[in-house]
């Protein structure tokens, strides 16, 4: 199929390009949109779930969770923990499975500062030491090549659960959770929270227990940039102030020696939970969870998600609430490297796009002032959830969880794990791919100036120079990703399905004084493509007529640029 057209009938090119896009678009990218760079799905015929993520220090990510199958090795029995490492392009470098004949779950991960990772969770057997009774907590350290360095187990005769992990800035790690026993001090009643620090050799430096006569859980942790840690959870007592009713959220800060610096409690007469924490890059912290009340705004109905920012002294800088009329929850958060944060979770409604059915995943980007830069929703007709997030080191984020559908590939059976990378940068454009030398020996070159924006209305100009004079052509673009496919003697640089802009004439003088140009912000403002919203990544290329080549190669193709729309 040719993009060729004659100057006497330029509309032929438009029709042909449309047919090209339809012909090449054999399948749409299931979770394309916003700035998703890629998504991967992994699983067995049994249950597989991703629950933990941590950066690997080289732009990649560690992902962990549990499986009832043989995901990274033979199943030891019941639930096994697993740990995998992915590079920035989404290639799995290795995967490991670890377990006993009992239930062993991976719940949290933290970078060790040397390219390796800590993975922690719970076991009801002898996983890294003698089983104390009920569920015990465990902590393991792996190097960057996937070699286990050591594993530790801690518990009481009651249930001791581990949910949270954060690096200590010195190569060690903080872990925390909840216990119905006396793990780090006398039990205050029912279920208490606990927090411990381990050094890089696996030695426990200290452990603290905190609770009331009611139930408490410690659910997430984040480093404080001074060697200490933020620890968050939920309480039905007065752990950090008077209880507002039902369960309240709480946030506390400990220094490296295990001294509690302060604690805060926040809630309404309804239920509040806190599931996520992330450093803000200035010594403070982002915390997020869910509320059945009006914690940071009017409740939209059922449970709403919320995100708050606190400074190092425990002052709340702002809080935001977002929701639909159905259940919306925060389960994961990660810093964006510029003072903002990514936050994600699950929704039964249409929080960041149309609901695909049941629970969908959502991911939002907030700046340091609490402005939502973008929000995205992805899902399948069965249930999908996000449970883990980690920064990619370049302003973007990795997010992972579980799916019963085909979220990032064919479902292997029952519930699969998944991992996606989102490019959080906006504003800058980068060139890629190779232009086709035209019949006059010139190389069409595409470039951009200004800032791409979903709301500015103008100010982002894309130009293509060294074009044959007086030829019709146009810009076509993809929202699915780049491509590098042979096409009409050149390279198709944008992945189908493709969108086209208006046909234009290059003008100019012979032989290569022609130029194409478009203000892409104005194109966005025209509303021709409603999917062009803040956070959407675009891959764009130029096509034009070149009669110096014989059909079907009588076309000219530039190189391409990629950019992400700012708000």
CSV table of C-alpha atoms in Angstrom, one decimal, residues 273-559:
chain,number,residue,atom,x,y,z
A,273,UNK,CA,-6.6,3.9,56.2
A,274,UNK,CA,-3.0,4.6,55.1
A,275,UNK,CA,-1.4,2.2,52.7
A,276,UNK,CA,1.4,4.2,51.0
A,277,UNK,CA,4.4,6.5,51.8
A,278,UNK,CA,7.1,8.2,49.7
A,279,UNK,CA,9.8,10.7,50.4
A,280,UNK,CA,9.2,14.2,49.0
A,281,UNK,CA,12.9,15.0,48.3
A,282,UNK,CA,13.1,17.7,50.9
A,283,UNK,CA,13.1,15.7,54.0
A,284,UNK,CA,9.3,15.4,54.2
A,285,UNK,CA,6.9,12.7,53.1
A,286,UNK,CA,3.8,11.9,51.0
A,287,UNK,CA,1.3,9.6,52.6
A,288,UNK,CA,-1.8,8.2,51.0
A,289,UNK,CA,-4.7,5.8,51.6
A,290,UNK,CA,-8.5,5.7,51.6
A,291,UNK,CA,-11.3,7.3,53.5
A,292,UNK,CA,-15.1,6.8,53.8
A,293,UNK,CA,-15.4,10.4,55.1
A,294,UNK,CA,-14.4,13.8,53.9
A,295,UNK,CA,-10.8,13.9,54.9
A,296,UNK,CA,-9.3,16.1,52.2
A,297,UNK,CA,-12.4,17.3,50.4
A,298,UNK,CA,-16.1,16.2,50.0
A,299,UNK,CA,-16.6,12.5,49.8
A,300,UNK,CA,-17.7,11.4,46.3
A,301,UNK,CA,-19.3,8.2,47.6
A,302,UNK,CA,-18.2,5.0,49.1
A,303,UNK,CA,-14.4,5.0,49.8
A,304,UNK,CA,-12.3,7.8,48.3
A,305,UNK,CA,-8.5,8.0,47.7
A,306,UNK,CA,-6.4,10.6,49.5
A,307,UNK,CA,-2.9,12.0,49.3
A,308,UNK,CA,-1.2,14.3,51.8
A,309,UNK,CA,2.2,16.0,52.1
A,310,UNK,CA,3.9,16.5,55.5
A,311,UNK,CA,7.2,18.4,56.2
A,312,UNK,CA,9.9,17.0,58.4
A,313,UNK,CA,8.4,18.6,61.5
A,314,UNK,CA,5.1,16.8,61.0
A,315,UNK,CA,3.2,19.8,59.6
A,316,UNK,CA,0.6,18.9,57.0
A,317,UNK,CA,1.3,21.1,53.9
A,318,UNK,CA,-1.8,20.0,52.0
A,319,UNK,CA,-4.2,17.1,51.5
A,320,UNK,CA,-6.2,16.0,48.4
A,321,UNK,CA,-9.1,13.7,48.1
A,322,UNK,CA,-10.3,12.1,44.9
A,323,UNK,CA,-13.0,9.6,44.2
A,324,UNK,CA,-16.0,8.4,42.2
A,325,UNK,CA,-19.3,7.2,43.6
A,326,UNK,CA,-17.7,3.8,44.0
A,327,UNK,CA,-14.7,2.4,45.9
A,328,UNK,CA,-11.4,4.2,45.2
A,329,UNK,CA,-8.2,3.4,47.1
A,330,UNK,CA,-4.5,4.3,47.3
A,331,UNK,CA,-2.1,1.4,47.6
A,332,UNK,CA,1.2,2.7,46.3
A,333,UNK,CA,3.3,5.8,46.1
A,334,UNK,CA,6.7,6.8,44.7
A,335,UNK,CA,8.7,10.1,44.4
A,336,UNK,CA,9.0,11.7,41.0
A,337,UNK,CA,12.5,13.1,41.7
A,338,UNK,CA,11.3,16.7,41.3
A,339,UNK,CA,9.5,17.2,44.6
A,340,UNK,CA,6.3,15.6,43.4
A,341,UNK,CA,4.8,12.1,43.8
A,342,UNK,CA,3.2,9.4,41.9
A,343,UNK,CA,0.2,7.7,43.6
A,344,UNK,CA,-1.8,4.8,42.5
A,345,UNK,CA,-4.3,2.1,43.5
A,346,UNK,CA,-7.7,0.7,42.5
A,347,UNK,CA,-11.1,2.0,41.5
A,348,UNK,CA,-14.5,0.5,40.8
A,349,UNK,CA,-15.5,3.7,39.1
A,350,UNK,CA,-14.1,5.9,36.3
A,351,UNK,CA,-11.4,7.8,38.2
A,352,UNK,CA,-8.9,8.4,35.4
A,353,UNK,CA,-10.8,7.1,32.4
A,354,UNK,CA,-13.6,4.8,31.5
A,355,UNK,CA,-13.9,1.7,33.7
A,356,UNK,CA,-13.1,-1.5,31.9
A,357,UNK,CA,-15.0,-3.6,34.3
A,358,UNK,CA,-14.7,-4.5,38.0
A,359,UNK,CA,-11.6,-3.0,39.7
A,360,UNK,CA,-9.3,-1.0,37.5
A,361,UNK,CA,-5.8,0.3,38.1
A,362,UNK,CA,-5.3,4.1,38.3
A,363,UNK,CA,-2.1,6.2,38.5
A,364,UNK,CA,-1.8,9.9,39.1
A,365,UNK,CA,1.1,12.4,39.2
A,366,UNK,CA,1.1,15.3,41.6
A,367,UNK,CA,3.5,18.2,41.9
A,368,UNK,CA,4.9,19.4,45.2
A,369,UNK,CA,2.1,21.9,45.6
A,370,UNK,CA,-0.6,19.3,45.4
A,371,UNK,CA,-1.6,20.0,41.8
A,372,UNK,CA,-2.7,16.9,39.9
A,373,UNK,CA,-0.6,16.8,36.7
A,374,UNK,CA,-2.4,13.8,35.2
A,375,UNK,CA,-4.3,10.7,36.0
A,376,UNK,CA,-4.6,7.5,34.0
A,377,UNK,CA,-6.8,4.4,34.4
A,378,UNK,CA,-6.1,1.0,32.9
A,379,UNK,CA,-7.9,-2.3,33.2
A,380,UNK,CA,-9.5,-5.3,31.8
A,381,UNK,CA,-13.1,-6.7,32.2
A,382,UNK,CA,-12.0,-8.8,35.3
A,383,UNK,CA,-10.2,-7.4,38.4
A,384,UNK,CA,-7.0,-5.5,38.1
A,385,UNK,CA,-5.0,-3.9,41.0
A,386,UNK,CA,-1.9,-1.8,41.7
A,387,UNK,CA,0.0,-2.6,44.8
A,388,UNK,CA,3.6,-1.4,44.4
A,389,UNK,CA,5.5,1.6,43.0
A,390,UNK,CA,9.2,2.6,42.6
A,391,UNK,CA,10.9,5.6,40.9
A,392,UNK,CA,12.8,4.9,37.7
A,393,UNK,CA,15.5,7.5,38.4
A,394,UNK,CA,14.6,9.6,35.4
A,395,UNK,CA,11.4,11.3,36.6
A,396,UNK,CA,9.2,8.4,35.8
A,397,UNK,CA,7.8,5.5,37.8
A,398,UNK,CA,7.4,1.7,37.9
A,399,UNK,CA,4.1,0.4,39.1
A,400,UNK,CA,3.0,-3.2,39.6
A,401,UNK,CA,0.2,-5.4,40.9
A,402,UNK,CA,-2.1,-8.2,39.8
A,403,UNK,CA,-4.7,-8.9,37.1
A,404,UNK,CA,-7.2,-11.6,36.2
A,405,UNK,CA,-7.2,-10.4,32.6
A,406,UNK,CA,-4.9,-9.6,29.8
A,407,UNK,CA,-3.4,-6.4,31.1
A,408,UNK,CA,0.1,-6.7,29.8
A,409,UNK,CA,-0.1,-9.9,27.8
A,410,UNK,CA,-2.0,-13.2,27.7
A,411,UNK,CA,-3.2,-14.4,31.1
A,412,UNK,CA,-1.4,-17.5,32.2
A,413,UNK,CA,-4.3,-18.6,34.4
A,414,UNK,CA,-6.1,-17.3,37.5
A,415,UNK,CA,-4.3,-14.2,38.7
A,416,UNK,CA,-1.1,-12.9,37.1
A,417,UNK,CA,1.4,-10.3,38.2
A,418,UNK,CA,2.2,-7.2,36.0
A,419,UNK,CA,4.7,-4.4,35.8
A,420,UNK,CA,4.6,-1.2,33.9
A,421,UNK,CA,6.8,1.8,33.4
A,422,UNK,CA,5.5,5.4,33.0
A,423,UNK,CA,7.6,8.2,31.7
A,424,UNK,CA,6.8,11.1,33.9
A,425,UNK,CA,8.9,13.8,32.1
A,426,UNK,CA,7.1,16.4,30.0
A,427,UNK,CA,8.2,19.4,28.0
A,428,UNK,CA,11.4,18.0,26.4
A,429,UNK,CA,11.4,16.4,22.9
A,430,UNK,CA,13.9,13.9,21.8
A,431,UNK,CA,14.7,12.7,18.3
A,432,UNK,CA,15.0,9.0,17.3
A,433,UNK,CA,14.8,6.7,14.2
A,434,UNK,CA,16.5,7.3,10.8
A,435,UNK,CA,15.2,9.5,8.0
A,436,UNK,CA,15.0,8.2,4.4
A,437,UNK,CA,17.4,10.1,2.0
A,438,UNK,CA,15.2,11.6,-0.6
A,439,UNK,CA,15.7,11.5,-4.4
A,440,UNK,CA,17.6,14.8,-4.3
A,441,UNK,CA,20.1,13.4,-1.8
A,442,UNK,CA,18.7,15.4,1.2
A,443,UNK,CA,17.8,14.0,4.6
A,444,UNK,CA,14.5,15.4,5.9
A,445,UNK,CA,15.0,16.4,9.6
A,446,UNK,CA,12.3,16.9,12.2
A,447,UNK,CA,12.8,19.2,15.2
A,448,UNK,CA,10.7,21.0,17.8
A,449,UNK,CA,10.7,24.2,19.8
A,450,UNK,CA,8.7,25.3,22.8
A,451,UNK,CA,6.8,23.3,25.4
A,452,UNK,CA,4.2,20.7,24.5
A,453,UNK,CA,1.1,21.4,26.5
A,454,UNK,CA,-2.4,20.0,26.8
A,455,UNK,CA,-3.9,23.4,27.7
A,456,UNK,CA,-1.6,26.2,26.3
A,457,UNK,CA,-3.3,26.3,22.9
A,458,UNK,CA,-0.1,27.3,21.1
A,459,UNK,CA,3.6,27.5,21.5
A,460,UNK,CA,5.0,24.1,20.5
A,461,UNK,CA,6.2,24.2,16.9
A,462,UNK,CA,7.3,21.0,15.1
A,463,UNK,CA,9.3,21.7,11.9
A,464,UNK,CA,10.7,19.4,9.2
A,465,UNK,CA,13.4,20.9,6.9
A,466,UNK,CA,15.4,19.6,4.0
A,467,UNK,CA,12.2,18.6,2.3
A,468,UNK,CA,11.7,18.5,-1.5
A,469,UNK,CA,10.1,21.8,-2.6
A,470,UNK,CA,6.5,22.2,-3.5
A,471,UNK,CA,5.4,18.7,-2.3
A,472,UNK,CA,2.3,17.7,-0.3
A,473,UNK,CA,2.9,16.0,3.0
A,474,UNK,CA,1.7,15.7,6.6
A,475,UNK,CA,2.6,14.7,10.1
A,476,UNK,CA,1.4,11.4,11.5
A,477,UNK,CA,1.8,10.3,15.1
A,478,UNK,CA,1.3,7.4,17.5
A,479,UNK,CA,0.2,7.3,21.1
A,480,UNK,CA,1.2,3.6,21.5
A,481,UNK,CA,4.9,3.8,21.1
A,482,UNK,CA,7.9,4.1,18.7
A,483,UNK,CA,8.5,1.7,15.8
A,484,UNK,CA,11.4,0.8,13.6
A,485,UNK,CA,9.7,-1.0,10.7
A,486,UNK,CA,10.8,-1.0,7.0
A,487,UNK,CA,8.3,1.0,5.0
A,488,UNK,CA,8.4,2.2,1.4
A,489,UNK,CA,12.2,2.3,1.2
A,490,UNK,CA,12.5,4.0,4.6
A,491,UNK,CA,11.5,3.4,8.2
A,492,UNK,CA,8.1,3.7,9.9
A,493,UNK,CA,9.1,5.3,13.2
A,494,UNK,CA,5.7,5.4,14.9
A,495,UNK,CA,3.8,2.3,16.1
A,496,UNK,CA,0.3,1.8,14.7
A,497,UNK,CA,-2.5,2.7,15.2
A,498,UNK,CA,-1.6,6.1,13.6
A,499,UNK,CA,-3.3,9.5,13.7
A,500,UNK,CA,-2.7,12.0,10.9
A,501,UNK,CA,-2.7,15.8,10.8
A,502,UNK,CA,-3.9,18.1,8.0
A,503,UNK,CA,-2.2,17.9,4.5
A,504,UNK,CA,0.1,20.8,3.7
A,505,UNK,CA,2.5,22.0,0.9
A,506,UNK,CA,6.2,22.2,1.6
A,507,UNK,CA,6.7,25.3,-0.6
A,508,UNK,CA,10.3,26.5,-0.8
A,509,UNK,CA,12.9,26.4,-3.5
A,510,UNK,CA,14.5,23.5,-5.4
A,511,UNK,CA,15.7,21.0,-4.6
A,512,UNK,CA,15.3,20.7,-0.8
A,513,UNK,CA,14.2,24.1,0.4
A,514,UNK,CA,10.8,22.9,1.4
A,515,UNK,CA,9.5,22.8,5.0
A,516,UNK,CA,6.6,21.4,6.9
A,517,UNK,CA,5.4,22.9,10.2
A,518,UNK,CA,2.7,22.4,12.8
A,519,UNK,CA,1.9,24.0,16.1
A,520,UNK,CA,1.1,20.8,18.0
A,521,UNK,CA,-0.4,22.7,20.9
A,522,UNK,CA,-2.9,24.3,18.6
A,523,UNK,CA,-3.7,20.9,17.1
A,524,UNK,CA,-4.3,19.6,20.6
A,525,UNK,CA,-6.6,22.5,21.3
A,526,UNK,CA,-8.6,21.8,18.1
A,527,UNK,CA,-10.0,18.7,19.9
A,528,UNK,CA,-9.5,16.4,16.9
A,529,UNK,CA,-7.9,13.9,19.2
A,530,UNK,CA,-9.5,13.9,22.7
A,531,UNK,CA,-6.8,11.4,24.0
A,532,UNK,CA,-4.2,14.2,23.8
A,533,UNK,CA,-4.2,15.0,27.5
A,534,UNK,CA,-1.5,16.0,30.0
A,535,UNK,CA,0.9,13.1,30.5
A,536,UNK,CA,0.2,11.6,27.0
A,537,UNK,CA,3.4,10.6,25.2
A,538,UNK,CA,3.5,11.2,21.4
A,539,UNK,CA,5.8,9.7,18.7
A,540,UNK,CA,5.6,11.8,15.5
A,541,UNK,CA,7.0,11.6,12.0
A,542,UNK,CA,6.7,13.4,8.6
A,543,UNK,CA,5.5,11.9,5.3
A,544,UNK,CA,5.6,13.5,1.9
A,545,UNK,CA,5.5,12.8,-1.8
A,546,UNK,CA,8.8,12.1,-3.7
A,547,UNK,CA,8.3,11.4,-7.4
A,548,UNK,CA,12.0,10.7,-7.9
A,549,UNK,CA,11.4,7.2,-6.6
A,550,UNK,CA,9.4,4.5,-8.4
A,551,UNK,CA,6.2,3.2,-6.8
A,552,UNK,CA,5.6,2.0,-4.2
A,553,UNK,CA,8.6,3.8,-2.7
A,554,UNK,CA,7.8,7.2,-4.2
A,555,UNK,CA,7.5,8.8,-0.8
A,556,UNK,CA,9.8,10.7,1.6
A,557,UNK,CA,10.0,9.9,5.4
A,558,UNK,CA,11.7,12.1,8.0
A,559,UNK,CA,13.2,10.9,11.3
